[in-house]
Amino acid sequence: MATHHDRTTTERGSAWRAWGRALAGGAVMAGALGTGNALGAALVQRFGIDGFPRQLLPAALVSALAVPVVLVLRAGRRARRPALGLGPRSAAAYGLLRGFGVTMAGAALVLGAGTALGWVRWSGPRPADLLAFLVGNAVVALLLEALPEETTLRGHAWTSLRERFGGAVSALGTTAVFLLVPAASTVVQAGVARAAGVAAPPMGPVPAGQDPVAYLVLLTVFGLTLIAARTAPGRAPLWAAIGTHLAFLTVNRVVFQGDRRDAGWSAEVAPVHAAVLELGYLAATAAVFTGARLLASRRAQRVAEARLAPEARLAPEARPAPAPAAARRPRPHPAGRRLTQPSGATTCTVGGWAGGGALSAPAVRAWARGPAGRPYGPVRGGGPVPERPGRPERPSGPEQPRR
């Protein structure tokens, strides 16, 4: 009874530790986001920074505060623990482009369907302004949100939960932590901004001006889509999630916020249609990554089955019965002798003695052994011929008369 109690306590403790590590990842992200935005605003105000550096400075501070802390936390873990999913450096670019490309393809498909239905009306593009916005937004969004959030949440938090729980619990738990980060970051930002003497946005679970229900639903679907990208097959799955995150921010800021951000291109969409289109292309992206994972799992299962013996792939009732133990024993010779094959060492030794390669030694006929382990008769195959025990050696020459 005590053993069962100890085992239950240990399992419960490991579950609490997994949740604690996941929440620690969310706390790192919330602290870095709030501190980076507040300190960035203070530095911008102090030195009068304007233009693109005004947006770049807070973003760089967020990544500089979040990513090294997570790497230090993971470095203290045992070597057999799963990694964050960053993979080798050679696979980072491919993973990033794969996540970005799949998400952009899903957005193009869904937004194209919305345009055909008359839900989306596009403005005239300005290529130069659009290109400048895409480049600047990619750098800022990568440092401010995509890289630090994926490293702390889909990297550290998801991996910590996956060490202890299944895939569904890990996905839902990581998404729940993801929903807590915006509200916690506003609290941190308000405290740091007050200490630095700058203004801070109001604290709350959602950004100012956003509908709470719509925002939380969109954030939940977005978080699950990022989990699908994180668990897709590939050498650098976390970079695929980073690319998905970056593509989502790019599409939303150009299509639905392009006029406010002066992106060089924008679309006019009703709020209800905008919500359907956003959720639609996120669902399409998640379906692609989930399908890729299922196909890779089935392919690995077929490869594992192909490596099995043909008898192992049969049903249990169709497998041949194993031979009885008596049938596997050496067949005795009718005269009390048995045939013995030479060992590998004997074969190689025979070849060495002959001065050539390995040769096959012939079968050796040996008499059955007596109780004392000594042979009753001669052994054929070369060498001295021992006599039976108890009989003196006969002298050579003419036969001697018996006494």
mmCIF file of C-alpha atoms in Angstrom:
data_model
loop_
_atom_site.group_PDB
_atom_site.id
_atom_site.type_symbol
_atom_site.label_atom_id
_atom_site.label_comp_id
_atom_site.label_asym_id
_atom_site.label_seq_id
_atom_site.Cartn_x
_atom_site.Cartn_y
_atom_site.Cartn_z
ATOM 1 C CA MET A 1 0.000 0.000 0.000
ATOM 2 C CA ALA A 2 2.865 2.340 0.770
ATOM 3 C CA THR A 3 4.485 1.574 -2.566
ATOM 4 C CA HIS A 4 1.338 2.533 -4.441
ATOM 5 C CA HIS A 5 1.094 5.763 -2.472
ATOM 6 C CA ASP A 6 4.703 6.682 -3.241
ATOM 7 C CA ARG A 7 4.244 5.993 -6.931
ATOM 8 C CA THR A 8 1.099 8.148 -7.095
ATOM 9 C CA THR A 9 2.847 10.979 -5.306
ATOM 10 C CA THR A 10 5.790 10.821 -7.702
ATOM 11 C CA GLU A 11 3.569 10.888 -10.791
ATOM 12 C CA ARG A 12 1.546 13.787 -9.412
ATOM 13 C CA GLY A 13 4.721 15.668 -8.586
ATOM 14 C CA SER A 14 6.075 15.213 -12.099
ATOM 15 C CA ALA A 15 2.776 16.534 -13.524
ATOM 16 C CA TRP A 16 2.974 19.617 -11.327
ATOM 17 C CA ARG A 17 6.556 20.180 -12.381
ATOM 18 C CA ALA A 18 5.565 19.950 -16.056
ATOM 19 C CA TRP A 19 2.827 22.535 -15.569
ATOM 20 C CA GLY A 20 5.203 24.721 -13.602
ATOM 21 C CA ARG A 21 7.780 24.675 -16.407
ATOM 22 C CA ALA A 22 5.081 25.476 -18.974
ATOM 23 C CA LEU A 23 3.850 28.422 -16.928
ATOM 24 C CA ALA A 24 7.443 29.543 -16.497
ATOM 25 C CA GLY A 25 7.755 29.748 -20.280
ATOM 26 C CA GLY A 26 4.642 31.899 -20.430
ATOM 27 C CA ALA A 27 5.960 34.085 -17.601
ATOM 28 C CA VAL A 28 9.241 34.610 -19.465
ATOM 29 C CA MET A 29 7.347 35.726 -22.560
ATOM 30 C CA ALA A 30 5.007 38.019 -20.641
ATOM 31 C CA GLY A 31 7.896 39.572 -18.734
ATOM 32 C CA ALA A 32 9.985 40.074 -21.862
ATOM 33 C CA LEU A 33 7.073 41.529 -23.845
ATOM 34 C CA GLY A 34 6.040 43.985 -21.138
ATOM 35 C CA THR A 35 9.579 44.980 -20.211
ATOM 36 C CA GLY A 36 10.779 45.320 -23.806
ATOM 37 C CA ASN A 37 7.866 47.518 -24.826
ATOM 38 C CA ALA A 38 8.162 49.754 -21.746
ATOM 39 C CA LEU A 39 11.948 50.116 -21.908
ATOM 40 C CA GLY A 40 11.810 50.630 -25.654
ATOM 41 C CA ALA A 41 9.310 53.436 -25.238
ATOM 42 C CA ALA A 42 11.494 55.014 -22.546
ATOM 43 C CA LEU A 43 14.607 54.847 -24.723
ATOM 44 C CA VAL A 44 12.753 56.229 -27.724
ATOM 45 C CA GLN A 45 11.506 59.134 -25.654
ATOM 46 C CA ARG A 46 14.874 59.725 -24.013
ATOM 47 C CA PHE A 47 16.927 59.830 -27.229
ATOM 48 C CA GLY A 48 14.260 61.096 -29.623
ATOM 49 C CA ILE A 49 14.352 58.052 -31.923
ATOM 50 C CA ASP A 50 11.925 58.137 -34.823
ATOM 51 C CA GLY A 51 11.056 56.204 -37.949
ATOM 52 C CA PHE A 52 11.790 52.509 -38.362
ATOM 53 C CA PRO A 53 14.248 52.336 -35.385
ATOM 54 C CA ARG A 54 11.350 53.447 -33.170
ATOM 55 C CA GLN A 55 9.627 50.127 -33.935
ATOM 56 C CA LEU A 56 12.786 48.030 -34.110
ATOM 57 C CA LEU A 57 14.172 48.905 -30.662
ATOM 58 C CA PRO A 58 11.340 47.442 -28.528
ATOM 59 C CA ALA A 59 11.207 44.352 -30.754
ATOM 60 C CA ALA A 60 14.931 43.713 -30.363
ATOM 61 C CA LEU A 61 14.633 44.112 -26.583
ATOM 62 C CA VAL A 62 11.841 41.538 -26.374
ATOM 63 C CA SER A 63 13.845 38.878 -28.228
ATOM 64 C CA ALA A 64 17.014 39.742 -26.293
ATOM 65 C CA LEU A 65 15.158 39.226 -23.005
ATOM 66 C CA ALA A 66 13.121 36.116 -23.871
ATOM 67 C CA VAL A 67 15.222 33.843 -26.071
ATOM 68 C CA PRO A 68 18.435 33.634 -23.962
ATOM 69 C CA VAL A 69 16.434 32.923 -20.793
ATOM 70 C CA VAL A 70 14.670 29.984 -22.422
ATOM 71 C CA LEU A 71 17.921 28.609 -23.803
ATOM 72 C CA VAL A 72 19.426 28.764 -20.317
ATOM 73 C CA LEU A 73 16.406 26.957 -18.874
ATOM 74 C CA ARG A 74 16.708 24.191 -21.459
ATOM 75 C CA ALA A 75 20.479 23.924 -21.002
ATOM 76 C CA GLY A 76 19.949 22.883 -17.384
ATOM 77 C CA ARG A 77 17.825 19.893 -18.403
ATOM 78 C CA ARG A 78 19.186 16.387 -18.846
ATOM 79 C CA ALA A 79 20.632 15.449 -22.219
ATOM 80 C CA ARG A 80 17.897 12.894 -22.931
ATOM 81 C CA ARG A 81 15.153 15.497 -22.679
ATOM 82 C CA PRO A 82 13.613 16.544 -26.018
ATOM 83 C CA ALA A 83 14.964 19.700 -27.585
ATOM 84 C CA LEU A 84 13.031 22.854 -28.359
ATOM 85 C CA GLY A 85 12.687 21.918 -32.024
ATOM 86 C CA LEU A 86 15.015 24.531 -33.501
ATOM 87 C CA GLY A 87 16.933 21.756 -35.254
ATOM 88 C CA PRO A 88 20.275 22.224 -36.998
ATOM 89 C CA ARG A 89 21.143 25.620 -38.420
ATOM 90 C CA SER A 90 21.171 24.253 -41.948
ATOM 91 C CA ALA A 91 17.460 23.365 -41.655
ATOM 92 C CA ALA A 92 16.295 26.652 -40.087
ATOM 93 C CA ALA A 93 15.728 28.527 -43.345
ATOM 94 C CA TYR A 94 13.829 25.639 -44.920
ATOM 95 C CA GLY A 95 11.606 25.271 -41.858
ATOM 96 C CA LEU A 96 10.886 29.005 -41.781
ATOM 97 C CA LEU A 97 10.017 29.109 -45.489
ATOM 98 C CA ARG A 98 7.886 25.996 -45.209
ATOM 99 C CA GLY A 99 5.739 27.460 -42.424
ATOM 100 C CA PHE A 100 5.520 30.817 -44.178
ATOM 101 C CA GLY A 101 4.670 29.274 -47.558
ATOM 102 C CA VAL A 102 1.973 26.908 -46.276
ATOM 103 C CA THR A 103 0.244 29.715 -44.363
ATOM 104 C CA MET A 104 0.431 32.141 -47.275
ATOM 105 C CA ALA A 105 -0.985 29.490 -49.610
ATOM 106 C CA GLY A 106 -3.906 28.856 -47.252
ATOM 107 C CA ALA A 107 -4.545 32.602 -46.944
ATOM 108 C CA ALA A 108 -4.445 33.068 -50.719
ATOM 109 C CA LEU A 109 -6.920 30.218 -51.224
ATOM 110 C CA VAL A 110 -9.427 31.436 -48.620
ATOM 111 C CA LEU A 111 -9.096 35.148 -49.451
ATOM 112 C CA GLY A 112 -9.460 34.325 -53.127
ATOM 113 C CA ALA A 113 -12.696 32.498 -52.376
ATOM 114 C CA GLY A 114 -13.872 35.463 -50.294
ATOM 115 C CA THR A 115 -13.076 37.825 -53.144
ATOM 116 C CA ALA A 116 -15.052 35.647 -55.554
ATOM 117 C CA LEU A 117 -18.018 35.758 -53.162
ATOM 118 C CA GLY A 118 -17.823 39.522 -52.967
ATOM 119 C CA TRP A 119 -16.756 39.644 -49.317
ATOM 120 C CA VAL A 120 -13.417 41.362 -50.033
ATOM 121 C CA ARG A 121 -12.875 44.557 -52.031
ATOM 122 C CA TRP A 122 -9.234 45.405 -52.671
ATOM 123 C CA SER A 123 -7.641 48.812 -52.975
ATOM 124 C CA GLY A 124 -5.142 49.720 -55.657
ATOM 125 C CA PRO A 125 -1.647 48.462 -54.634
ATOM 126 C CA ARG A 126 1.386 50.710 -54.405
ATOM 127 C CA PRO A 127 4.270 48.315 -55.060
ATOM 128 C CA ALA A 128 7.079 50.450 -53.601
ATOM 129 C CA ASP A 129 5.217 51.164 -50.368
ATOM 130 C CA LEU A 130 4.056 47.565 -50.115
ATOM 131 C CA LEU A 131 7.584 46.187 -50.503
ATOM 132 C CA ALA A 132 8.978 48.570 -47.890
ATOM 133 C CA PHE A 133 6.226 47.630 -45.465
ATOM 134 C CA LEU A 134 6.699 43.897 -45.992
ATOM 135 C CA VAL A 135 10.430 44.079 -45.287
ATOM 136 C CA GLY A 136 10.106 46.290 -42.212
ATOM 137 C CA ASN A 137 7.156 44.367 -40.831
ATOM 138 C CA ALA A 138 8.963 41.055 -41.288
ATOM 139 C CA VAL A 139 11.903 42.195 -39.158
ATOM 140 C CA VAL A 140 9.778 43.784 -36.421
ATOM 141 C CA ALA A 141 7.215 40.967 -36.268
ATOM 142 C CA LEU A 142 9.954 38.338 -36.148
ATOM 143 C CA LEU A 143 11.759 39.953 -33.205
ATOM 144 C CA LEU A 144 8.724 41.253 -31.320
ATOM 145 C CA GLU A 145 6.357 38.279 -31.557
ATOM 146 C CA ALA A 146 7.195 35.326 -33.805
ATOM 147 C CA LEU A 147 10.640 34.342 -32.529
ATOM 148 C CA PRO A 148 10.222 34.993 -28.765
ATOM 149 C CA GLU A 149 6.669 33.648 -28.537
ATOM 150 C CA GLU A 150 7.429 30.435 -30.403
ATOM 151 C CA THR A 151 10.623 29.840 -28.441
ATOM 152 C CA THR A 152 8.969 30.322 -25.054
ATOM 153 C CA LEU A 153 5.544 28.792 -25.756
ATOM 154 C CA ARG A 154 5.611 26.278 -28.617
ATOM 155 C CA GLY A 155 9.239 25.589 -27.720
ATOM 156 C CA HIS A 156 9.702 25.470 -23.953
ATOM 157 C CA ALA A 157 6.096 25.292 -22.701
ATOM 158 C CA TRP A 158 4.911 22.676 -25.212
ATOM 159 C CA THR A 159 8.019 20.530 -24.804
ATOM 160 C CA SER A 160 7.695 20.616 -21.003
ATOM 161 C CA LEU A 161 4.089 19.420 -21.169
ATOM 162 C CA ARG A 162 4.826 16.835 -23.870
ATOM 163 C CA GLU A 163 7.410 15.179 -21.631
ATOM 164 C CA ARG A 164 4.631 14.305 -19.188
ATOM 165 C CA PHE A 165 1.296 14.331 -21.077
ATOM 166 C CA GLY A 166 -0.132 13.303 -24.422
ATOM 167 C CA GLY A 167 -0.452 15.412 -27.520
ATOM 168 C CA ALA A 168 -3.999 16.721 -26.853
ATOM 169 C CA VAL A 169 -3.292 17.837 -23.285
ATOM 170 C CA SER A 170 0.005 19.417 -24.336
ATOM 171 C CA ALA A 171 -1.650 21.329 -27.200
ATOM 172 C CA LEU A 172 -4.532 22.617 -25.087
ATOM 173 C CA GLY A 173 -2.255 23.445 -22.166
ATOM 174 C CA THR A 174 0.182 25.402 -24.327
ATOM 175 C CA THR A 175 -2.710 27.288 -25.933
ATOM 176 C CA ALA A 176 -4.103 28.149 -22.481
ATOM 177 C CA VAL A 177 -0.733 29.571 -21.463
ATOM 178 C CA PHE A 178 -0.683 31.480 -24.752
ATOM 179 C CA LEU A 179 -4.011 33.120 -23.854
ATOM 180 C CA LEU A 180 -2.614 34.300 -20.517
ATOM 181 C CA VAL A 181 0.431 36.041 -21.987
ATOM 182 C CA PRO A 182 -1.220 39.225 -23.386
ATOM 183 C CA ALA A 183 -2.957 40.075 -20.103
ATOM 184 C CA ALA A 184 0.137 39.319 -18.027
ATOM 185 C CA SER A 185 2.333 41.399 -20.323
ATOM 186 C CA THR A 186 0.118 44.466 -19.849
ATOM 187 C CA VAL A 187 0.595 44.183 -16.081
ATOM 188 C CA VAL A 188 4.365 43.952 -16.463
ATOM 189 C CA GLN A 189 4.436 46.790 -18.978
ATOM 190 C CA ALA A 190 2.393 49.048 -16.684
ATOM 191 C CA GLY A 191 4.782 48.440 -13.777
ATOM 192 C CA VAL A 192 7.967 48.957 -15.781
ATOM 193 C CA ALA A 193 6.565 52.015 -17.586
ATOM 194 C CA ARG A 194 5.604 53.606 -14.286
ATOM 195 C CA ALA A 195 9.113 53.003 -12.975
ATOM 196 C CA ALA A 196 10.655 54.421 -16.186
ATOM 197 C CA GLY A 197 8.364 57.443 -16.219
ATOM 198 C CA VAL A 198 6.555 56.763 -19.509
ATOM 199 C CA ALA A 199 2.918 56.167 -20.365
ATOM 200 C CA ALA A 200 1.641 52.583 -20.565
ATOM 201 C CA PRO A 201 -1.437 51.087 -22.270
ATOM 202 C CA PRO A 202 -4.356 50.078 -20.024
ATOM 203 C CA MET A 203 -4.213 46.667 -18.399
ATOM 204 C CA GLY A 204 -6.671 43.997 -19.549
ATOM 205 C CA PRO A 205 -7.077 40.504 -21.035
ATOM 206 C CA VAL A 206 -7.346 41.856 -24.615
ATOM 207 C CA PRO A 207 -5.902 44.904 -26.388
ATOM 208 C CA ALA A 208 -7.902 48.097 -26.224
ATOM 209 C CA GLY A 209 -10.663 48.298 -28.816
ATOM 210 C CA GLN A 210 -10.876 44.522 -29.420
ATOM 211 C CA ASP A 211 -13.977 42.407 -28.801
ATOM 212 C CA PRO A 212 -13.023 40.028 -25.939
ATOM 213 C CA VAL A 213 -14.909 36.986 -27.254
ATOM 214 C CA ALA A 214 -13.780 37.347 -30.876
ATOM 215 C CA TYR A 215 -10.197 38.042 -29.814
ATOM 216 C CA LEU A 216 -9.981 34.991 -27.532
ATOM 217 C CA VAL A 217 -11.559 32.711 -30.153
ATOM 218 C CA LEU A 218 -9.149 33.917 -32.810
ATOM 219 C CA LEU A 219 -6.193 33.553 -30.439
ATOM 220 C CA THR A 220 -7.264 29.991 -29.555
ATOM 221 C CA VAL A 221 -7.517 28.885 -33.189
ATOM 222 C CA PHE A 222 -4.232 30.622 -33.940
ATOM 223 C CA GLY A 223 -2.533 28.860 -31.029
ATOM 224 C CA LEU A 224 -3.751 25.436 -32.170
ATOM 225 C CA THR A 225 -2.578 26.180 -35.715
ATOM 226 C CA LEU A 226 0.877 26.991 -34.374
ATOM 227 C CA ILE A 227 0.862 23.673 -32.488
ATOM 228 C CA ALA A 228 0.035 21.886 -35.752
ATOM 229 C CA ALA A 229 2.979 23.617 -37.420
ATOM 230 C CA ARG A 230 5.230 22.782 -34.456
ATOM 231 C CA THR A 231 4.372 19.074 -34.591
ATOM 232 C CA ALA A 232 4.611 18.722 -38.376
ATOM 233 C CA PRO A 233 7.423 16.429 -39.630
ATOM 234 C CA GLY A 234 10.699 18.110 -40.408
ATOM 235 C CA ARG A 235 14.176 18.707 -39.066
ATOM 236 C CA ALA A 236 13.346 22.164 -37.647
ATOM 237 C CA PRO A 237 9.656 22.096 -36.625
ATOM 238 C CA LEU A 238 9.873 25.158 -34.370
ATOM 239 C CA TRP A 239 11.055 27.257 -37.306
ATOM 240 C CA ALA A 240 7.952 26.112 -39.205
ATOM 241 C CA ALA A 241 5.841 27.516 -36.358
ATOM 242 C CA ILE A 242 7.854 30.747 -36.492
ATOM 243 C CA GLY A 243 7.196 31.019 -40.239
ATOM 244 C CA THR A 244 3.484 30.378 -39.695
ATOM 245 C CA HIS A 245 3.363 33.077 -37.021
ATOM 246 C CA LEU A 246 5.159 35.542 -39.266
ATOM 247 C CA ALA A 247 2.859 34.844 -42.226
ATOM 248 C CA PHE A 248 -0.253 35.306 -40.062
ATOM 249 C CA LEU A 249 0.929 38.715 -38.856
ATOM 250 C CA THR A 250 1.844 39.758 -42.397
ATOM 251 C CA VAL A 251 -1.507 38.790 -43.922
ATOM 252 C CA ASN A 252 -3.590 40.385 -41.177
ATOM 253 C CA ARG A 253 -1.630 43.642 -41.157
ATOM 254 C CA VAL A 254 -1.767 44.028 -44.923
ATOM 255 C CA VAL A 255 -5.293 42.807 -45.644
ATOM 256 C CA PHE A 256 -7.263 43.899 -42.588
ATOM 257 C CA GLN A 257 -5.090 46.766 -41.263
ATOM 258 C CA GLY A 258 -3.357 47.999 -44.393
ATOM 259 C CA ASP A 259 -5.037 51.383 -44.472
ATOM 260 C CA ARG A 260 -4.171 52.168 -40.847
ATOM 261 C CA ARG A 261 -0.569 50.958 -41.181
ATOM 262 C CA ASP A 262 0.017 52.573 -44.593
ATOM 263 C CA ALA A 263 1.022 49.202 -46.000
ATOM 264 C CA GLY A 264 0.581 50.135 -49.645
ATOM 265 C CA TRP A 265 -2.317 47.702 -50.097
ATOM 266 C CA SER A 266 -5.455 46.937 -48.120
ATOM 267 C CA ALA A 267 -8.879 45.358 -48.352
ATOM 268 C CA GLU A 268 -12.337 46.379 -47.224
ATOM 269 C CA VAL A 269 -14.046 43.519 -45.393
ATOM 270 C CA ALA A 270 -17.060 43.417 -43.106
ATOM 271 C CA PRO A 271 -16.230 42.385 -39.492
ATOM 272 C CA VAL A 272 -18.222 39.156 -39.723
ATOM 273 C CA HIS A 273 -16.613 38.192 -43.031
ATOM 274 C CA ALA A 274 -13.177 39.130 -41.704
ATOM 275 C CA ALA A 275 -13.591 36.735 -38.768
ATOM 276 C CA VAL A 276 -14.722 33.920 -41.087
ATOM 277 C CA LEU A 277 -11.830 34.497 -43.461
ATOM 278 C CA GLU A 278 -9.231 34.611 -40.673
ATOM 279 C CA LEU A 279 -10.500 31.433 -39.043
ATOM 280 C CA GLY A 280 -10.846 29.799 -42.457
ATOM 281 C CA TYR A 281 -7.274 30.214 -43.616
ATOM 282 C CA LEU A 282 -5.961 29.259 -40.165
ATOM 283 C CA ALA A 283 -8.020 26.053 -40.334
ATOM 284 C CA ALA A 284 -6.702 25.331 -43.824
ATOM 285 C CA THR A 285 -3.124 25.807 -42.628
ATOM 286 C CA ALA A 286 -3.655 23.533 -39.637
ATOM 287 C CA ALA A 287 -5.218 20.869 -41.880
ATOM 288 C CA VAL A 288 -2.156 20.824 -44.144
ATOM 289 C CA PHE A 289 0.278 20.416 -41.256
ATOM 290 C CA THR A 290 -1.891 17.791 -39.547
ATOM 291 C CA GLY A 291 -2.236 15.827 -42.773
ATOM 292 C CA ALA A 292 1.527 15.900 -43.281
ATOM 293 C CA ARG A 293 2.047 14.521 -39.787
ATOM 294 C CA LEU A 294 -0.469 11.706 -40.319
ATOM 295 C CA LEU A 295 1.084 10.729 -43.647
ATOM 296 C CA ALA A 296 4.565 10.665 -42.099
ATOM 297 C CA SER A 297 3.278 8.498 -39.236
ATOM 298 C CA ARG A 298 1.675 5.990 -41.600
ATOM 299 C CA ARG A 299 4.779 5.885 -43.769
ATOM 300 C CA ALA A 300 6.944 5.156 -40.729
ATOM 301 C CA GLN A 301 4.535 2.415 -39.669
ATOM 302 C CA ARG A 302 4.700 0.752 -43.091
ATOM 303 C CA VAL A 303 8.498 0.868 -43.034
ATOM 304 C CA ALA A 304 8.537 -0.719 -39.580
ATOM 305 C CA GLU A 305 6.179 -3.490 -40.720
ATOM 306 C CA ALA A 306 8.291 -4.170 -43.813
ATOM 307 C CA ARG A 307 11.321 -4.814 -41.632
ATOM 308 C CA LEU A 308 9.563 -7.589 -39.727
ATOM 309 C CA ALA A 309 9.904 -11.249 -40.700
ATOM 310 C CA PRO A 310 7.149 -12.632 -42.963
ATOM 311 C CA GLU A 311 5.955 -14.918 -40.141
ATOM 312 C CA ALA A 312 5.643 -11.946 -37.788
ATOM 313 C CA ARG A 313 3.309 -10.133 -40.209
ATOM 314 C CA LEU A 314 0.895 -13.102 -40.238
ATOM 315 C CA ALA A 315 -2.010 -13.411 -37.874
ATOM 316 C CA PRO A 316 -1.184 -15.339 -34.657
ATOM 317 C CA GLU A 317 -3.314 -18.315 -35.720
ATOM 318 C CA ALA A 318 -1.634 -18.439 -39.159
ATOM 319 C CA ARG A 319 1.942 -18.442 -37.917
ATOM 320 C CA PRO A 320 3.796 -21.792 -38.153
ATOM 321 C CA ALA A 321 4.271 -23.609 -34.884
ATOM 322 C CA PRO A 322 7.861 -23.720 -33.602
ATOM 323 C CA ALA A 323 9.738 -26.980 -33.911
ATOM 324 C CA PRO A 324 9.805 -29.103 -30.729
ATOM 325 C CA ALA A 325 12.964 -29.129 -28.671
ATOM 326 C CA ALA A 326 13.694 -32.772 -29.491
ATOM 327 C CA ALA A 327 13.727 -32.022 -33.211
ATOM 328 C CA ARG A 328 16.415 -29.392 -32.757
ATOM 329 C CA ARG A 329 18.835 -31.739 -30.950
ATOM 330 C CA PRO A 330 21.697 -33.454 -32.874
ATOM 331 C CA ARG A 331 20.613 -36.721 -34.468
ATOM 332 C CA PRO A 332 22.482 -39.629 -32.818
ATOM 333 C CA HIS A 333 24.415 -42.053 -34.991
ATOM 334 C CA PRO A 334 23.119 -45.629 -35.102
ATOM 335 C CA ALA A 335 26.444 -46.962 -33.815
ATOM 336 C CA GLY A 336 26.477 -44.704 -30.777
ATOM 337 C CA ARG A 337 28.455 -41.942 -32.501
ATOM 338 C CA ARG A 338 27.355 -38.426 -33.489
ATOM 339 C CA LEU A 339 28.385 -36.012 -36.249
ATOM 340 C CA THR A 340 29.942 -32.783 -35.060
ATOM 341 C CA GLN A 341 30.583 -29.730 -37.283
ATOM 342 C CA PRO A 342 33.715 -27.698 -36.631
ATOM 343 C CA SER A 343 33.480 -24.222 -35.116
ATOM 344 C CA GLY A 344 34.390 -20.987 -36.885
ATOM 345 C CA ALA A 345 37.688 -20.896 -35.024
ATOM 346 C CA THR A 346 38.530 -24.407 -36.235
ATOM 347 C CA THR A 347 37.759 -23.463 -39.825
ATOM 348 C CA CYS A 348 40.010 -20.396 -39.722
ATOM 349 C CA THR A 349 42.731 -22.341 -37.963
ATOM 350 C CA VAL A 350 42.726 -25.078 -40.560
ATOM 351 C CA GLY A 351 43.209 -22.465 -43.278
ATOM 352 C CA GLY A 352 46.055 -20.870 -41.318
ATOM 353 C CA TRP A 353 47.802 -24.157 -40.815
ATOM 354 C CA ALA A 354 47.622 -24.903 -44.556
ATOM 355 C CA GLY A 355 49.112 -21.510 -45.376
ATOM 356 C CA GLY A 356 46.030 -20.363 -47.343
ATOM 357 C CA GLY A 357 42.640 -18.832 -46.667
ATOM 358 C CA ALA A 358 39.874 -20.112 -44.483
ATOM 359 C CA LEU A 359 39.060 -23.729 -45.313
ATOM 360 C CA SER A 360 36.118 -25.881 -44.299
ATOM 361 C CA ALA A 361 37.082 -28.699 -42.004
ATOM 362 C CA PRO A 362 35.277 -32.038 -42.559
ATOM 363 C CA ALA A 363 32.827 -33.431 -40.089
ATOM 364 C CA VAL A 364 34.458 -35.227 -37.148
ATOM 365 C CA ARG A 365 33.240 -38.601 -35.984
ATOM 366 C CA ALA A 366 33.590 -39.108 -32.260
ATOM 367 C CA TRP A 367 32.666 -42.044 -30.076
ATOM 368 C CA ALA A 368 30.148 -41.545 -27.320
ATOM 369 C CA ARG A 369 31.824 -40.570 -24.071
ATOM 370 C CA GLY A 370 31.755 -42.571 -20.921
ATOM 371 C CA PRO A 371 30.881 -41.499 -17.382
ATOM 372 C CA ALA A 372 34.353 -40.110 -16.725
ATOM 373 C CA GLY A 373 34.251 -37.950 -19.880
ATOM 374 C CA ARG A 374 36.997 -39.972 -21.643
ATOM 375 C CA PRO A 375 36.440 -41.548 -25.100
ATOM 376 C CA TYR A 376 35.992 -45.296 -25.284
ATOM 377 C CA GLY A 377 37.380 -45.530 -28.794
ATOM 378 C CA PRO A 378 39.463 -43.699 -31.400
ATOM 379 C CA VAL A 379 38.565 -40.347 -32.898
ATOM 380 C CA ARG A 380 38.741 -40.245 -36.682
ATOM 381 C CA GLY A 381 39.977 -37.179 -38.466
ATOM 382 C CA GLY A 382 43.748 -37.173 -37.931
ATOM 383 C CA GLY A 383 46.035 -36.992 -34.883
ATOM 384 C CA PRO A 384 47.021 -39.661 -32.353
ATOM 385 C CA VAL A 385 44.590 -42.514 -31.703
ATOM 386 C CA PRO A 386 44.148 -43.069 -27.967
ATOM 387 C CA GLU A 387 43.379 -46.547 -26.810
ATOM 388 C CA ARG A 388 40.622 -47.601 -24.504
ATOM 389 C CA PRO A 389 41.453 -47.080 -20.848
ATOM 390 C CA GLY A 390 42.849 -49.975 -18.918
ATOM 391 C CA ARG A 391 44.573 -51.731 -21.859
ATOM 392 C CA PRO A 392 48.422 -51.612 -22.165
ATOM 393 C CA GLU A 393 50.043 -50.504 -25.362
ATOM 394 C CA ARG A 394 50.848 -53.399 -27.712
ATOM 395 C CA PRO A 395 54.510 -53.672 -28.782
ATOM 396 C CA SER A 396 55.312 -53.380 -32.451
ATOM 397 C CA GLY A 397 56.878 -56.289 -34.362
ATOM 398 C CA PRO A 398 55.907 -59.952 -34.646
ATOM 399 C CA GLU A 399 53.010 -61.120 -32.554
ATOM 400 C CA GLN A 400 54.035 -62.453 -29.135
ATOM 401 C CA PRO A 401 52.603 -65.754 -27.906
ATOM 402 C CA ARG A 402 50.103 -65.560 -25.104
ATOM 403 C CA ARG A 403 51.141 -66.855 -21.697
#
